mmCIF file of C-alpha atoms in Angstrom:
data_model
loop_
_atom_site.group_PDB
_atom_site.id
_atom_site.type_symbol
_atom_site.label_atom_id
_atom_site.label_comp_id
_atom_site.label_asym_id
_atom_site.label_seq_id
_atom_site.Cartn_x
_atom_site.Cartn_y
_atom_site.Cartn_z
ATOM 1 C CA MET N 1 94.851 41.014 154.716
ATOM 2 C CA ARG N 2 97.400 42.124 151.777
ATOM 3 C CA LEU N 3 95.337 44.597 150.597
ATOM 4 C CA ILE N 4 95.515 46.477 153.512
ATOM 5 C CA PRO N 5 99.514 47.467 153.209
ATOM 6 C CA VAL N 6 99.305 48.369 149.873
ATOM 7 C CA THR N 7 96.637 50.763 150.656
ATOM 8 C CA LEU N 8 98.229 52.188 153.070
ATOM 9 C CA THR N 9 101.613 52.310 150.531
ATOM 10 C CA CYS N 10 99.613 54.143 148.184
ATOM 11 C CA LEU N 11 98.236 56.783 150.575
ATOM 12 C CA LEU N 12 101.452 57.062 151.967
ATOM 13 C CA PHE N 13 102.764 57.482 148.279
ATOM 14 C CA VAL N 14 100.053 60.536 147.418
ATOM 15 C CA SER N 15 101.029 62.194 150.816
ATOM 16 C CA CYS N 16 104.657 62.070 149.739
ATOM 17 C CA LEU N 17 103.773 63.385 146.543
ATOM 18 C CA PHE N 18 100.997 66.292 147.160
ATOM 19 C CA TRP N 19 101.931 67.215 150.950
ATOM 20 C CA PRO N 20 105.179 68.152 150.540
ATOM 21 C CA SER N 21 104.690 70.778 147.368
ATOM 22 C CA LEU N 22 101.900 72.306 149.186
ATOM 23 C CA LEU N 23 104.586 72.758 151.899
ATOM 24 C CA ILE N 24 107.348 74.334 149.674
ATOM 25 C CA ALA N 25 104.430 76.321 147.688
ATOM 26 C CA ASP N 26 103.166 78.034 151.203
ATOM 27 C CA GLU N 27 107.132 78.618 151.768
ATOM 28 C CA ARG N 28 108.266 80.101 148.318
ATOM 29 C CA PHE N 29 104.884 82.301 148.035
ATOM 30 C CA GLN N 30 105.994 85.858 148.530
ATOM 31 C CA VAL N 31 102.897 87.727 150.388
ATOM 32 C CA GLN N 32 102.764 91.588 150.000
ATOM 33 C CA ARG N 33 100.334 93.891 151.712
ATOM 34 C CA VAL N 34 98.780 96.426 149.299
ATOM 35 C CA GLN N 35 96.993 99.477 150.315
ATOM 36 C CA ALA N 36 94.088 100.554 148.638
ATOM 37 C CA VAL N 37 94.449 104.343 147.427
ATOM 38 C CA GLU N 38 92.605 106.673 145.209
ATOM 39 C CA HIS N 39 93.398 106.442 141.659
ATOM 40 C CA ILE N 40 92.072 108.517 138.906
ATOM 41 C CA ILE N 41 91.480 106.654 135.742
ATOM 42 C CA GLU N 42 92.731 108.155 132.425
ATOM 43 C CA VAL N 43 92.165 107.867 129.252
ATOM 44 C CA ARG N 44 94.617 109.317 126.523
ATOM 45 C CA ARG N 45 93.186 109.754 122.874
ATOM 46 C CA GLN N 46 94.527 111.965 119.668
ATOM 47 C CA GLY N 47 92.816 114.539 118.700
ATOM 48 C CA THR N 48 93.592 117.757 116.328
ATOM 49 C CA LEU N 49 93.694 121.672 116.714
ATOM 50 C CA ALA N 50 90.851 122.937 114.908
ATOM 51 C CA PHE N 51 88.516 126.467 114.640
ATOM 52 C CA LEU N 52 84.827 125.697 116.354
ATOM 53 C CA ARG N 53 82.970 127.550 114.147
ATOM 54 C CA GLU N 54 83.852 128.629 110.263
ATOM 55 C CA TYR N 55 80.966 130.701 108.534
ATOM 56 C CA ARG N 56 80.727 130.997 104.584
ATOM 57 C CA ARG N 57 80.179 134.760 103.809
ATOM 58 C CA ALA N 58 77.978 135.132 100.364
ATOM 59 C CA PHE N 59 76.553 138.322 98.361
ATOM 60 C CA LYS N 60 72.753 138.420 98.841
ATOM 61 C CA THR N 61 72.062 139.736 94.857
ATOM 62 C CA ALA N 62 73.904 139.013 91.718
ATOM 63 C CA GLY N 63 76.407 140.688 89.877
ATOM 64 C CA TYR N 64 80.163 141.471 89.278
ATOM 65 C CA VAL N 65 82.816 141.185 91.987
ATOM 66 C CA LYS N 66 84.296 144.695 91.951
ATOM 67 C CA ALA N 67 87.056 143.941 95.131
ATOM 68 C CA LEU N 68 88.050 141.272 96.906
ATOM 69 C CA ASN N 69 90.397 142.969 99.878
ATOM 70 C CA VAL N 70 91.617 140.113 101.891
ATOM 71 C CA ASP N 71 92.968 136.726 100.683
ATOM 72 C CA VAL N 72 93.360 132.944 102.481
ATOM 73 C CA GLY N 73 95.361 133.359 105.768
ATOM 74 C CA GLN N 74 94.662 136.846 105.982
ATOM 75 C CA THR N 75 93.270 138.644 109.091
ATOM 76 C CA PHE N 76 90.819 141.593 109.086
ATOM 77 C CA GLN N 77 88.943 143.240 111.769
ATOM 78 C CA GLN N 78 85.729 143.936 112.678
ATOM 79 C CA GLY N 79 84.129 146.461 110.402
ATOM 80 C CA ASP N 80 86.533 145.963 107.107
ATOM 81 C CA THR N 81 84.869 145.472 103.708
ATOM 82 C CA LEU N 82 86.210 142.200 102.718
ATOM 83 C CA ALA N 83 84.698 142.303 99.192
ATOM 84 C CA GLN N 84 82.179 144.099 97.079
ATOM 85 C CA LEU N 85 80.510 144.029 93.850
ATOM 86 C CA ASP N 86 80.108 146.493 91.414
ATOM 87 C CA ILE N 87 76.528 148.147 92.163
ATOM 88 C CA SER N 88 77.068 151.006 89.201
ATOM 89 C CA GLU N 89 73.697 149.161 87.172
ATOM 90 C CA LEU N 90 71.858 149.174 90.395
ATOM 91 C CA LEU N 91 72.865 152.870 91.426
ATOM 92 C CA GLN N 92 71.496 153.839 88.157
ATOM 93 C CA GLN N 93 68.492 151.845 87.951
ATOM 94 C CA ARG N 94 67.639 153.713 91.709
ATOM 95 C CA GLN N 95 68.310 156.599 90.086
ATOM 96 C CA ARG N 96 65.633 155.860 87.501
ATOM 97 C CA ILE N 97 63.206 154.480 90.293
ATOM 98 C CA GLN N 98 63.690 157.617 92.283
ATOM 99 C CA ALA N 99 63.141 159.920 89.563
ATOM 100 C CA ARG N 100 59.717 158.258 88.712
ATOM 101 C CA LEU N 101 58.160 158.397 91.982
ATOM 102 C CA THR N 102 59.054 162.052 92.179
ATOM 103 C CA PHE N 103 57.117 162.125 89.216
ATOM 104 C CA ILE N 104 54.167 160.245 90.387
ATOM 105 C CA GLY N 105 53.946 161.667 93.725
ATOM 106 C CA ASN N 106 53.400 165.593 91.992
ATOM 107 C CA GLU N 107 51.058 163.810 89.529
ATOM 108 C CA LEU N 108 48.771 162.357 92.890
ATOM 109 C CA LEU N 109 49.083 165.566 94.301
ATOM 110 C CA ARG N 110 47.381 167.397 91.435
ATOM 111 C CA LEU N 111 45.107 164.095 90.521
ATOM 112 C CA ASN N 112 43.454 164.133 94.043
ATOM 113 C CA ARG N 113 42.837 168.133 94.108
ATOM 114 C CA LEU N 114 41.020 167.563 90.626
ATOM 115 C CA LEU N 115 39.339 164.684 92.464
ATOM 116 C CA ASP N 116 38.092 167.080 95.100
ATOM 117 C CA ARG N 117 36.520 169.400 92.504
ATOM 118 C CA LYS N 118 35.285 165.766 90.651
ATOM 119 C CA LEU N 119 37.215 166.581 87.501
ATOM 120 C CA VAL N 120 39.028 163.372 87.650
ATOM 121 C CA SER N 121 37.621 159.950 88.313
ATOM 122 C CA PRO N 122 38.741 157.991 91.312
ATOM 123 C CA SER N 123 39.940 155.530 89.072
ATOM 124 C CA SER N 124 42.658 157.711 87.667
ATOM 125 C CA VAL N 125 43.889 158.160 91.169
ATOM 126 C CA GLU N 126 43.826 154.933 92.080
ATOM 127 C CA SER N 127 45.973 153.773 89.031
ATOM 128 C CA MET N 128 48.861 156.367 89.879
ATOM 129 C CA GLN N 129 48.642 155.088 93.455
ATOM 130 C CA ALA N 130 48.805 151.220 92.354
ATOM 131 C CA GLU N 131 52.196 152.368 90.549
ATOM 132 C CA HIS N 132 53.555 154.557 93.210
ATOM 133 C CA ASP N 133 53.219 151.305 95.588
ATOM 134 C CA GLN N 134 54.910 149.506 93.090
ATOM 135 C CA LEU N 135 57.944 151.509 92.674
ATOM 136 C CA GLN N 136 58.313 152.194 96.668
ATOM 137 C CA ALA N 137 58.340 148.019 96.555
ATOM 138 C CA GLN N 138 61.112 147.850 93.697
ATOM 139 C CA LEU N 139 63.008 150.848 95.471
ATOM 140 C CA SER N 140 63.253 148.812 99.097
ATOM 141 C CA GLU N 141 64.311 145.851 97.231
ATOM 142 C CA LEU N 142 66.948 147.522 94.855
ATOM 143 C CA ASN N 143 68.038 149.147 98.138
ATOM 144 C CA TYR N 144 68.528 146.116 100.163
ATOM 145 C CA ASN N 145 70.233 144.495 97.199
ATOM 146 C CA ILE N 146 72.543 147.656 97.292
ATOM 147 C CA ASN N 147 73.458 147.256 101.109
ATOM 148 C CA LYS N 148 73.958 143.379 100.571
ATOM 149 C CA SER N 149 76.534 144.118 97.383
ATOM 150 C CA THR N 150 79.224 144.382 100.179
ATOM 151 C CA ILE N 151 80.681 141.491 102.538
ATOM 152 C CA LYS N 152 81.529 143.272 105.876
ATOM 153 C CA ALA N 153 83.212 141.549 108.618
ATOM 154 C CA ASP N 154 81.419 141.498 111.753
ATOM 155 C CA PHE N 155 83.923 139.867 114.138
ATOM 156 C CA ASP N 156 87.799 140.127 113.889
ATOM 157 C CA GLY N 157 89.293 136.889 112.071
ATOM 158 C CA VAL N 158 90.837 135.366 109.525
ATOM 159 C CA VAL N 159 90.182 134.279 105.768
ATOM 160 C CA LEU N 160 90.284 130.431 105.560
ATOM 161 C CA ALA N 161 89.284 129.874 101.765
ATOM 162 C CA ARG N 162 88.630 132.277 98.869
ATOM 163 C CA GLN N 163 85.960 131.009 96.270
ATOM 164 C CA VAL N 164 85.754 133.679 93.874
ATOM 165 C CA ASN N 165 87.649 135.727 91.732
ATOM 166 C CA GLN N 166 88.141 139.584 90.673
ATOM 167 C CA ASP N 167 85.602 140.480 88.012
ATOM 168 C CA GLU N 168 83.835 137.125 88.184
ATOM 169 C CA LEU N 169 79.904 137.072 88.062
ATOM 170 C CA VAL N 170 78.176 135.754 91.175
ATOM 171 C CA GLN N 171 74.782 134.652 91.875
ATOM 172 C CA PRO N 172 72.917 135.353 95.183
ATOM 173 C CA GLY N 173 73.790 133.040 97.594
ATOM 174 C CA GLN N 174 77.021 132.125 96.075
ATOM 175 C CA SER N 175 79.642 131.148 98.684
ATOM 176 C CA ALA N 176 82.524 134.227 97.965
ATOM 177 C CA LEU N 177 84.538 133.648 101.612
ATOM 178 C CA VAL N 178 85.070 130.943 104.257
ATOM 179 C CA VAL N 179 86.200 133.076 107.676
ATOM 180 C CA THR N 180 86.299 132.470 111.169
ATOM 181 C CA PRO N 181 86.647 134.372 114.574
ATOM 182 C CA LEU N 182 90.242 134.314 116.322
ATOM 183 C CA ARG N 183 88.431 134.993 119.907
ATOM 184 C CA ASP N 184 86.923 132.014 121.610
ATOM 185 C CA ASN N 185 87.522 129.833 118.629
ATOM 186 C CA TRP N 186 90.263 127.349 119.379
ATOM 187 C CA VAL N 187 88.954 124.096 120.020
ATOM 188 C CA VAL N 188 90.766 120.538 120.269
ATOM 189 C CA GLU N 189 88.619 117.831 118.256
ATOM 190 C CA VAL N 190 88.696 114.555 119.346
ATOM 191 C CA THR N 191 86.304 111.332 119.470
ATOM 192 C CA VAL N 192 85.409 108.765 122.449
ATOM 193 C CA SER N 193 83.663 105.745 123.415
ATOM 194 C CA ALA N 194 80.225 105.543 124.573
ATOM 195 C CA ASP N 195 81.351 104.441 128.064
ATOM 196 C CA GLU N 196 84.121 107.185 127.929
ATOM 197 C CA ARG N 197 81.722 109.467 127.367
ATOM 198 C CA LEU N 198 79.940 108.734 130.220
ATOM 199 C CA GLY N 199 82.236 109.866 132.533
ATOM 200 C CA LEU N 200 82.463 113.415 130.799
ATOM 201 C CA LYS N 201 80.465 116.330 131.582
ATOM 202 C CA PRO N 202 80.416 119.935 130.082
ATOM 203 C CA GLY N 203 82.672 122.280 131.389
ATOM 204 C CA GLN N 204 84.791 119.687 132.946
ATOM 205 C CA LYS N 205 88.803 120.766 132.692
ATOM 206 C CA HIS N 206 91.318 117.678 130.988
ATOM 207 C CA ARG N 207 95.157 117.883 130.017
ATOM 208 C CA ILE N 208 95.911 118.959 126.154
ATOM 209 C CA TYR N 209 99.157 118.548 125.027
ATOM 210 C CA LEU N 210 100.456 120.199 122.010
ATOM 211 C CA PRO N 211 103.747 118.273 120.908
ATOM 212 C CA ALA N 212 104.725 120.542 117.672
ATOM 213 C CA LEU N 213 104.515 123.509 120.080
ATOM 214 C CA ASP N 214 105.559 121.875 123.269
ATOM 215 C CA GLN N 215 102.699 123.203 125.093
ATOM 216 C CA GLU N 216 100.290 122.097 127.608
ATOM 217 C CA PHE N 217 96.667 123.268 128.832
ATOM 218 C CA SER N 218 93.682 122.298 131.532
ATOM 219 C CA ALA N 219 91.131 122.761 129.139
ATOM 220 C CA PRO N 220 87.417 123.024 129.586
ATOM 221 C CA ILE N 221 84.681 120.726 127.612
ATOM 222 C CA ARG N 222 83.161 123.075 125.517
ATOM 223 C CA ILE N 223 81.044 120.686 122.649
ATOM 224 C CA LEU N 224 80.173 117.294 124.173
ATOM 225 C CA ALA N 225 77.648 115.551 121.218
ATOM 226 C CA GLN N 226 74.682 113.518 122.455
ATOM 227 C CA SER N 227 74.717 111.599 119.070
ATOM 228 C CA PRO N 228 77.564 109.211 117.688
ATOM 229 C CA ILE N 229 78.778 110.391 114.495
ATOM 230 C CA THR N 230 76.988 109.006 111.195
ATOM 231 C CA ASN N 231 78.384 105.410 110.822
ATOM 232 C CA SER N 232 80.111 105.413 114.082
ATOM 233 C CA GLN N 233 80.033 104.728 117.637
ATOM 234 C CA LEU N 234 82.362 107.586 118.931
ATOM 235 C CA TYR N 235 81.162 110.927 120.313
ATOM 236 C CA ARG N 236 82.460 114.401 119.247
ATOM 237 C CA VAL N 237 84.226 116.408 122.185
ATOM 238 C CA ALA N 238 85.622 119.842 121.650
ATOM 239 C CA LEU N 239 87.633 121.176 124.153
ATOM 240 C CA ALA N 240 88.290 125.591 124.390
ATOM 241 C CA LEU N 241 91.987 126.663 124.254
ATOM 242 C CA PRO N 242 92.940 130.219 124.022
ATOM 243 C CA ALA N 243 93.846 132.042 121.172
ATOM 244 C CA LYS N 244 97.651 131.602 120.575
ATOM 245 C CA ALA N 245 99.599 133.248 117.519
ATOM 246 C CA ASP N 246 101.709 130.246 116.792
ATOM 247 C CA PHE N 247 98.021 128.027 116.299
ATOM 248 C CA VAL N 248 98.030 126.356 113.129
ATOM 249 C CA LYS N 249 94.868 124.304 112.209
ATOM 250 C CA GLY N 250 95.174 120.879 112.160
ATOM 251 C CA LEU N 251 97.850 120.391 114.459
ATOM 252 C CA VAL N 252 98.139 117.065 116.730
ATOM 253 C CA ALA N 253 96.434 117.245 120.023
ATOM 254 C CA GLU N 254 97.347 114.414 122.735
ATOM 255 C CA VAL N 255 94.320 115.299 125.076
ATOM 256 C CA THR N 256 94.179 113.035 128.812
ATOM 257 C CA PHE N 257 90.918 112.732 130.213
ATOM 258 C CA GLN N 258 90.533 111.990 134.053
ATOM 259 C CA LEU N 259 87.001 110.273 133.965
ATOM 260 C CA GLN N 260 86.666 109.328 137.207
ATOM 261 C CA ARG N 261 88.210 108.709 140.943
ATOM 262 C CA ALA N 262 88.064 105.198 142.331
ATOM 263 C CA ASN N 263 89.888 103.288 145.839
ATOM 264 C CA VAL N 264 92.001 100.486 144.027
ATOM 265 C CA TYR N 265 93.906 98.118 145.002
ATOM 266 C CA PRO N 266 97.482 98.587 142.769
ATOM 267 C CA ILE N 267 98.153 95.059 141.950
ATOM 268 C CA PRO N 268 101.226 94.322 139.650
ATOM 269 C CA HIS N 269 101.043 92.551 136.761
ATOM 270 C CA GLN N 270 102.863 89.448 137.648
ATOM 271 C CA ALA N 271 100.491 88.619 140.764
ATOM 272 C CA ILE N 272 97.642 88.558 138.697
ATOM 273 C CA ILE N 273 96.907 84.775 137.676
ATOM 274 C CA ARG N 274 94.269 85.020 135.115
ATOM 275 C CA SER N 275 91.664 87.629 133.816
ATOM 276 C CA HIS N 276 88.815 87.604 131.854
ATOM 277 C CA GLN N 277 85.674 90.370 130.167
ATOM 278 C CA GLY N 278 86.918 92.718 133.146
ATOM 279 C CA GLN N 279 87.679 90.345 136.172
ATOM 280 C CA ALA N 280 90.835 89.560 137.575
ATOM 281 C CA GLU N 281 91.937 86.605 139.626
ATOM 282 C CA ILE N 282 94.785 87.026 142.676
ATOM 283 C CA MET N 283 95.594 85.215 145.387
ATOM 284 C CA LEU N 284 95.261 86.362 149.206
ATOM 285 C CA SER N 285 96.836 85.598 152.318
ATOM 286 C CA GLN N 286 94.620 85.634 155.519
ATOM 287 C CA ASP N 287 95.389 84.147 158.602
ATOM 288 C CA ASP N 288 97.937 81.578 156.870
ATOM 289 C CA ARG N 289 95.486 80.250 154.201
ATOM 290 C CA TYR N 290 95.096 81.202 150.855
ATOM 291 C CA LYS N 291 92.366 81.825 148.402
ATOM 292 C CA THR N 292 91.751 82.995 144.766
ATOM 293 C CA GLN N 293 89.543 86.147 144.481
ATOM 294 C CA LYS N 294 88.433 88.131 141.599
ATOM 295 C CA PHE N 295 88.203 91.873 141.418
ATOM 296 C CA ALA N 296 86.635 94.563 138.942
ATOM 297 C CA VAL N 297 89.737 95.998 136.849
ATOM 298 C CA LEU N 298 89.311 99.441 136.413
ATOM 299 C CA ASP N 299 92.665 100.481 134.867
ATOM 300 C CA MET N 300 96.296 99.125 134.297
ATOM 301 C CA ASP N 301 99.389 100.479 133.232
ATOM 302 C CA GLU N 302 103.102 99.492 132.464
ATOM 303 C CA ARG N 303 103.141 97.988 135.816
ATOM 304 C CA TYR N 304 99.878 97.636 137.291
ATOM 305 C CA SER N 305 96.241 96.137 137.011
ATOM 306 C CA TYR N 306 94.117 98.653 139.316
ATOM 307 C CA LEU N 307 91.506 96.343 140.846
ATOM 308 C CA ALA N 308 88.843 97.618 142.708
ATOM 309 C CA ALA N 309 89.058 98.098 146.218
ATOM 310 C CA GLN N 310 86.588 96.423 148.787
ATOM 311 C CA GLN N 311 88.774 97.155 151.877
ATOM 312 C CA SER N 312 91.321 99.035 153.264
ATOM 313 C CA THR N 313 94.368 96.688 152.492
ATOM 314 C CA ILE N 314 94.869 92.811 151.416
ATOM 315 C CA GLN N 315 97.512 90.522 151.730
ATOM 316 C CA VAL N 316 98.730 89.508 148.135
ATOM 317 C CA VAL N 317 100.553 86.450 147.103
ATOM 318 C CA THR N 318 102.863 87.984 144.256
ATOM 319 C CA ASN N 319 103.691 84.842 142.689
ATOM 320 C CA SER N 320 100.919 82.660 142.635
ATOM 321 C CA TRP N 321 102.324 81.025 139.307
ATOM 322 C CA ILE N 322 104.210 78.732 141.246
ATOM 323 C CA ALA N 323 101.279 77.045 142.250
ATOM 324 C CA HIS N 324 100.071 76.216 139.106
#
């Protein structure tokens, strides 16, 4: 019989210990009504101002550099002569070949007349014709080399590098100048992760800010790499910018990508009980009852975690930490 009072005493003790604490917790909970809102998920990356295309210009024939009309940093117009080889020897060689062709042409006329009268053998005509054809081929190649001894600008641009000097002997295909167009050629290059790349499409416009110039642009994606950079899990993205006189290659650019729009709950960080692997657990209030629930974390900033919304509104306990 003495066991019963002891048991009741223990139950009363436990009740006094826990029941009042739950009441106190309920009274101290701060509940906030949170409305689902549309949120633009942003990712900020740092990139650099660059040229989309750079071209190497080379002579197609060997020779000594006779003229260099541009240097690094100088601009040029379409049709300008940028560099030229000394072609005096080529011109002399062409003159000799043309003279020989004139002679052979006259000889062929004479031999054909004699052949009609059967005064010469056909082999004599064939031999002369073979030499004529060979010289014609040499003349065509020579004219090609003469035409390619000059580097002309095929667009308005600027010189990025000069790789030969005046009077230097160059070989066919040896790079002489690195040039780039000035129009439709400025981009900001940046890298993104595979997950971030999934939210991007060519032509999408995103915000670019150039701190050094205090200029802001809405720039479309011009290049979106299909494969990652070698030995990396990052993808190259190039956003097109209009040409500006004060642009300098290599300037730092701040890029803000707007990856997607989603309905979210903006939850203050102090309301998060715990978070793990992209999930955040919060305490909800419904009909004077409390429960914890997990939501996917889509984004966050200095004040809020943005959780994927499942309905229009929820009642969130913003100080649920007092119960733990």
